[in-house]
Coordinates of C-alpha atoms in Angstrom, one line a residue:
X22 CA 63.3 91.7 117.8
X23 CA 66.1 90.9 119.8
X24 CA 68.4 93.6 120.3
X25 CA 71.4 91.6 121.4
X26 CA 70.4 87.5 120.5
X27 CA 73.8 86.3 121.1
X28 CA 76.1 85.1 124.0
X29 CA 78.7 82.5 124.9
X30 CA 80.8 80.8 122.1
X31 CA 80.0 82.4 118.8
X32 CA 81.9 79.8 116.4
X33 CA 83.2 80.9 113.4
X34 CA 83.8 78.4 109.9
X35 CA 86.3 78.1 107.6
X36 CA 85.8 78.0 104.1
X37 CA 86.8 75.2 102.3
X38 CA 87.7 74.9 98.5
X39 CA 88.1 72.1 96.2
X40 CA 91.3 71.2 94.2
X41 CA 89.9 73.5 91.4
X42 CA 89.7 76.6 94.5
X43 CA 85.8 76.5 94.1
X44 CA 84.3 76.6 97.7
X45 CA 83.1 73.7 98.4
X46 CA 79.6 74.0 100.1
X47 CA 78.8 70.2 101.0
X48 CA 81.8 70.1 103.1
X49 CA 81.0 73.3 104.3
X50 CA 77.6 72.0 106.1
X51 CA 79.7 69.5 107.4
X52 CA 81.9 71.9 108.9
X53 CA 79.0 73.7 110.2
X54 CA 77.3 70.5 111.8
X55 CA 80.0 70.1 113.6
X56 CA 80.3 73.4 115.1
X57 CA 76.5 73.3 116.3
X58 CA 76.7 69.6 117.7
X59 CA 79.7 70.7 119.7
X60 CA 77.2 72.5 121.4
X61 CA 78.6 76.4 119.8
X62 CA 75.7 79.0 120.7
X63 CA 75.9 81.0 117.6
X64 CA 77.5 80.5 114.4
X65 CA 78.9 83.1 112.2
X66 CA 79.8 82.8 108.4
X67 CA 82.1 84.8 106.1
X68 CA 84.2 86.8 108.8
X69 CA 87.9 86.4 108.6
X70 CA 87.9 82.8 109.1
X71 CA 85.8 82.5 106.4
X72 CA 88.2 84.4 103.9
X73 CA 85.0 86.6 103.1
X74 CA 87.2 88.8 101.2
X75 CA 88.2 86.2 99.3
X76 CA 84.7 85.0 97.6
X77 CA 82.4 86.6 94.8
X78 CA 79.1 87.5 95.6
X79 CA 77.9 84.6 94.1
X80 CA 79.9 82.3 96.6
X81 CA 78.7 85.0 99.4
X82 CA 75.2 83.6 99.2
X83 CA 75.6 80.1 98.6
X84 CA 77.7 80.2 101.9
X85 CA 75.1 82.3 103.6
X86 CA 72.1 79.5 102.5
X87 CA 74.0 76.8 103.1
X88 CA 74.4 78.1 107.1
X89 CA 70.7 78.8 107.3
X90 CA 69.5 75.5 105.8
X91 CA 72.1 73.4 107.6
X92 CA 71.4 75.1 111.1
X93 CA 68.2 75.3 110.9
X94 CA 67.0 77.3 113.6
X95 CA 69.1 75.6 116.4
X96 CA 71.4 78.3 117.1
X97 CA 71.6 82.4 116.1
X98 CA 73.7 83.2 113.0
X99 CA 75.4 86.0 112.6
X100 CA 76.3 86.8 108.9
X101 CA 79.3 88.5 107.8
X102 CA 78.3 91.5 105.2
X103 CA 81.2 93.6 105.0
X104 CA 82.4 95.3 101.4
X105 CA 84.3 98.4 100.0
X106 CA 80.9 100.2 98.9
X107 CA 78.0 100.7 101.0
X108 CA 75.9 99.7 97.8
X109 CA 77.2 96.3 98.3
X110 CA 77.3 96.0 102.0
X111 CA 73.3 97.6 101.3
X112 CA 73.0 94.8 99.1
X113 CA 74.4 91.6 101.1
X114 CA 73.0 92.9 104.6
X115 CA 69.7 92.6 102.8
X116 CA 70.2 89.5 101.0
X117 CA 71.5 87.9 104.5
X118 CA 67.8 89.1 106.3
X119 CA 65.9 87.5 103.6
X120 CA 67.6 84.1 103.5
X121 CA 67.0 83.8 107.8
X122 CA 70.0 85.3 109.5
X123 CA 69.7 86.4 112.8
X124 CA 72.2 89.8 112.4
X125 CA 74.8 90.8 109.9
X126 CA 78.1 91.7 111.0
X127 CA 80.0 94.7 109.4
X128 CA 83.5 96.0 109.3
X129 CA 84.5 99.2 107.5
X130 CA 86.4 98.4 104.8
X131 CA 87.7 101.0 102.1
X132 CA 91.2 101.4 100.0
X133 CA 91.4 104.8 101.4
X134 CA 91.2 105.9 105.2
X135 CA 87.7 106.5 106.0
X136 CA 86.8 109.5 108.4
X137 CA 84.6 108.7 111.4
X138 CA 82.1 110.7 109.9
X139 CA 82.4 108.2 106.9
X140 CA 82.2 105.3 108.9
X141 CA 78.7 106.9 110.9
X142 CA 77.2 106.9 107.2
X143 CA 78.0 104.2 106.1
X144 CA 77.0 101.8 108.9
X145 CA 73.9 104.3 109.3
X146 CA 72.6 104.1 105.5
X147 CA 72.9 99.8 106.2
X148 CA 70.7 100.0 109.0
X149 CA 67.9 102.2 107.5
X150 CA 67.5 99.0 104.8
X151 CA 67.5 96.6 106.8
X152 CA 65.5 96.0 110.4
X153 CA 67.7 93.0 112.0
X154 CA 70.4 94.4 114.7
X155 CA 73.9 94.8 113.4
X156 CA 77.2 93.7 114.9
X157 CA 79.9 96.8 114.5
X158 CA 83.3 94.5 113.9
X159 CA 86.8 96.6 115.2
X160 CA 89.7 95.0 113.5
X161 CA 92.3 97.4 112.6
X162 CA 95.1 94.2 112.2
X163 CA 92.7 93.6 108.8
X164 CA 90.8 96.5 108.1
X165 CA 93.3 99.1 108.7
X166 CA 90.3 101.0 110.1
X167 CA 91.0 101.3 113.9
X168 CA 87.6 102.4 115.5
X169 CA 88.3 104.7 118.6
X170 CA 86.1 103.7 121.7
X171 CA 84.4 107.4 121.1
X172 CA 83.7 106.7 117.2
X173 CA 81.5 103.0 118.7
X174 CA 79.6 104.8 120.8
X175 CA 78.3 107.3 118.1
X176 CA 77.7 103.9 115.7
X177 CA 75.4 102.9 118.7
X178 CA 73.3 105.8 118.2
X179 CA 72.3 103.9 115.3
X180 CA 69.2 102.3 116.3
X181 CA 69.8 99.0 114.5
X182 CA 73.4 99.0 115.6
X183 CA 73.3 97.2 118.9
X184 CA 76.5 95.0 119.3
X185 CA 80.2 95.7 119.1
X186 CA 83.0 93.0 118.3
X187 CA 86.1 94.2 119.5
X188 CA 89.4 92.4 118.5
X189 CA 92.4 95.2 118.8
X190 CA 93.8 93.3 121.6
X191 CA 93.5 96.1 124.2
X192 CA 91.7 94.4 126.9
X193 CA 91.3 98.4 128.6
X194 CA 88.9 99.1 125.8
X195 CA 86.4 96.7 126.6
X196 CA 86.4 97.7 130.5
X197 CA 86.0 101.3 128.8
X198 CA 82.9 100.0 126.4
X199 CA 81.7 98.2 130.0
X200 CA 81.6 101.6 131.6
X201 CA 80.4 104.0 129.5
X202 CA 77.9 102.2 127.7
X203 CA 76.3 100.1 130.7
X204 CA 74.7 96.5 130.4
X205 CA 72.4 97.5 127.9
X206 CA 74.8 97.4 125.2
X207 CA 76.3 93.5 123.8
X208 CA 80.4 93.6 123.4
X209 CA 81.9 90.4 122.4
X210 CA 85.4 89.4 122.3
X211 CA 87.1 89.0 118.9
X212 CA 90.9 88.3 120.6
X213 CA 91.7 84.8 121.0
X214 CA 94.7 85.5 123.0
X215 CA 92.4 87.5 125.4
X216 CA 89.0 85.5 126.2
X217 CA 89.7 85.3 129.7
X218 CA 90.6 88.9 130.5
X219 CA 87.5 89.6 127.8
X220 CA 85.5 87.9 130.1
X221 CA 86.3 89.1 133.0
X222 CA 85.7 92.5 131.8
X223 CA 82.1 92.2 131.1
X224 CA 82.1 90.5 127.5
X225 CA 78.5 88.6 126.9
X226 CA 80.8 86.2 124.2
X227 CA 83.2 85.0 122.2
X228 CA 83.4 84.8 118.9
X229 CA 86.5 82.5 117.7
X230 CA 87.7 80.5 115.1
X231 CA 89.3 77.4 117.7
X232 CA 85.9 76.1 118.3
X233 CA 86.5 74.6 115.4
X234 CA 89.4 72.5 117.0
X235 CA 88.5 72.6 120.7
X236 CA 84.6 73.3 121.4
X237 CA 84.9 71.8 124.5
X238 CA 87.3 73.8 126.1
X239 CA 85.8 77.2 124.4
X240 CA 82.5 76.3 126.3
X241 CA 83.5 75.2 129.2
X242 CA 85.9 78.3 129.7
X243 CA 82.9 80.4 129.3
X244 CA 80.3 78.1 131.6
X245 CA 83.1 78.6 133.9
X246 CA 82.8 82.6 134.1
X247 CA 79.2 82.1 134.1
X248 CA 79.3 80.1 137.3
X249 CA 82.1 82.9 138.6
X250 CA 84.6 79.9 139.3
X251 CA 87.1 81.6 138.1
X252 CA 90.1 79.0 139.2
X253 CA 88.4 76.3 136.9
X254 CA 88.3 79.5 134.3
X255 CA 92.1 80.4 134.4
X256 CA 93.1 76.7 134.2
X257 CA 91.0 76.0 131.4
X258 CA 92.0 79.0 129.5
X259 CA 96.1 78.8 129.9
X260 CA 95.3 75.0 128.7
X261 CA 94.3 76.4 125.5
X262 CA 96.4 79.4 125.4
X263 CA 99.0 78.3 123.1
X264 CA 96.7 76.9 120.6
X265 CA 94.8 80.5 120.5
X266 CA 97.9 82.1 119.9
X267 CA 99.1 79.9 117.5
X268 CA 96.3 80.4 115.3
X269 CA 96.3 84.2 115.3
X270 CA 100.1 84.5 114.5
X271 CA 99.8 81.5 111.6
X272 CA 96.5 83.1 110.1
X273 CA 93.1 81.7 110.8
X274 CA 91.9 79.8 107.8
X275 CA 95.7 78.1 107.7
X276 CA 95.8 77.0 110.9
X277 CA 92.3 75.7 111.4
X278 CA 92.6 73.9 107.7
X279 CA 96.0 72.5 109.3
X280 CA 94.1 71.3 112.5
X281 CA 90.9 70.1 111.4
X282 CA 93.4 67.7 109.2
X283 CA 95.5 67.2 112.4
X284 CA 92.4 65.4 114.1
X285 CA 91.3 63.6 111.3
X286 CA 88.7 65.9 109.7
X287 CA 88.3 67.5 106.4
X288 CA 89.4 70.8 106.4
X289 CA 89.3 71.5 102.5
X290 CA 91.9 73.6 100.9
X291 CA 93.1 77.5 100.8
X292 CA 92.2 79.7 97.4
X293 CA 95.2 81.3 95.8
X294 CA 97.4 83.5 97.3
X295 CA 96.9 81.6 100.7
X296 CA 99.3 78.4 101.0
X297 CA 98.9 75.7 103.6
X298 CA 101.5 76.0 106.3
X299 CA 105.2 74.4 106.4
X300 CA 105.5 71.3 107.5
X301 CA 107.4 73.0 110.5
X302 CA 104.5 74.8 111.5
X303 CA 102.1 72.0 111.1
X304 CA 104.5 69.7 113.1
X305 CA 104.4 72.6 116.2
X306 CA 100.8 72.7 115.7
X307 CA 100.4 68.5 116.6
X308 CA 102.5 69.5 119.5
X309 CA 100.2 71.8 120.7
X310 CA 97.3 69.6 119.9
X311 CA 98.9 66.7 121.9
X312 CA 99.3 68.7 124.6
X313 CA 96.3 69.9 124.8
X314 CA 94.8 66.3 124.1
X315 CA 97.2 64.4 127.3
X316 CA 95.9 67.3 129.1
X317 CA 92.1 66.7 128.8
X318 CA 91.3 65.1 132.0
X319 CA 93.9 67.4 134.4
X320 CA 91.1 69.6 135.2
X321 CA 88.7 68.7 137.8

């Protein structure tokens, strides 16, 4: 087994729903098609993109087949598992390792504050069910669970636990993760607004949503670093910068729905409570877009 499979662009789908909010799954393998013929390395269902809170269990493991079957084996998927109970992350975690993924991703989510001692358990009693490596996911902007640099290193204790996601933004946590934890250990970037920095401070990949609007420029940022040109690397990322911020602030699933119909692709629709963006927003999103369209042969 692979301890750490992934590296480079990990692309993350939206979900799509129908006019009746039911998700739509052959638009879906559309969706994903797209993100592995852009040439994504790894794709990765159900995280926040993927309004993963937002389906039933059922709709959990149609999404989760319909990645399998429509990559086929051509890239690494990383499935999202996360729930309130450890039963049901127990329960999803497994049902992802049968059905083909490659590793489960898991944040801790819970109504009340969890302890670190909580969170140990919880990701530890996952791991003893299941024998593919797990992706510890840091988002405290959805969680409300901010995981301390201190509290990751214990989860990585875990044998199965082998990868951390790191998305609070703090670019000196990742240099931290870097130094304390040594090369043996996979972070990955989960801050759109910081992929460069990320980079630069050791991350083996990326995982954002904007592949789904601008693979080209995702990949070749990173082939960039990977070559250690890191001129061609800062002009290619402030091309894309606004673009990466403008999806964070507006909310992932909106503004990649709002994109995707921007450049003349099928984005599906939002389940209730989330609402398409105002035409305001969507008219400062073509802007961006344009821009970043004039702009596609500046860069030598």
């Amino acid at each position: 087994m692979n301890n750490n499979p992934f590296k480079g662009i990990i692309a993350y789908p939206i979900t799509p729903f129908d006019e009746q909010e039911k998700v739509n799954i052959p638009l879906f393998r559309k969706l994903v098609e797209r993100l592995v013929t852009s040439g994504s390395h790894a794709v990765a269902p159900l995280g926040s993109t993927g309004v993963m809170p937002y389906l039933s269990d059922e709709e959990k493991e149609a999404v989760t087949e319909a990645t399998i079957h429509q990559v086929s084996g051509r890239v690494p998927i990383l499935v999202g598992v996360s729930n309130l109970t450890t039963e049901d992350t127990i329960y999803h975690a497994q049902f992802a390792e049968k059905a083909g993924a490659t590793a489960v991703m898991i944040i801790p989510m819970s109504y009340w504050k969890l302890t670190d001692d909580e969170i140990v358990q919880h990701y530890d009693a996952v791991a003893s069910r299941i024998s593919i490596p797990i992706m510890a996911y840091n988002n405290p902007a959805t969680s409300g669970v901010d995981m301390s640099p201190a509290l990751l290193k214990r989860l990585l204790e875990i044998p199965n636990v082998t990868m951390i996601k790191e998305s609070t933004g703090d670019v000196q946590r990742m240099h931290y993760l870097r130094k304390e934890l040594g090369d043996d250990v996979a972070f990955y970037n989960g801050s759109n607004p910081l992929a460069l920095a990320a980079f630069a401070a050791g991350a083996t990949g990326w995982c954002t949503a904007a592949t789904n609007l601008i693979p080209e420029l995702n990949i070749e940022l990173y082939n960039a670093v990977q070559n250690n040109d890191m001129i061609t690397a800062q002009k290619l990322f402030y091309k894309q910068f606004d673009l990466l911020k403008f999806i964070v602030a507006k909310g992932l699933p909106r503004a990649v729905k709002a994109g995707l119909n921007i450049i003349g692709e099928d984005g599906g629709l939002l389940r209730s409570p989330l609402k398409p963006l105002a035409d305001s927003e969507i008219a400062e999103l073509k802007k961006i877009l344009l821009s970043i369209q004039r702009s596609a042969t500046a860069i030598s």
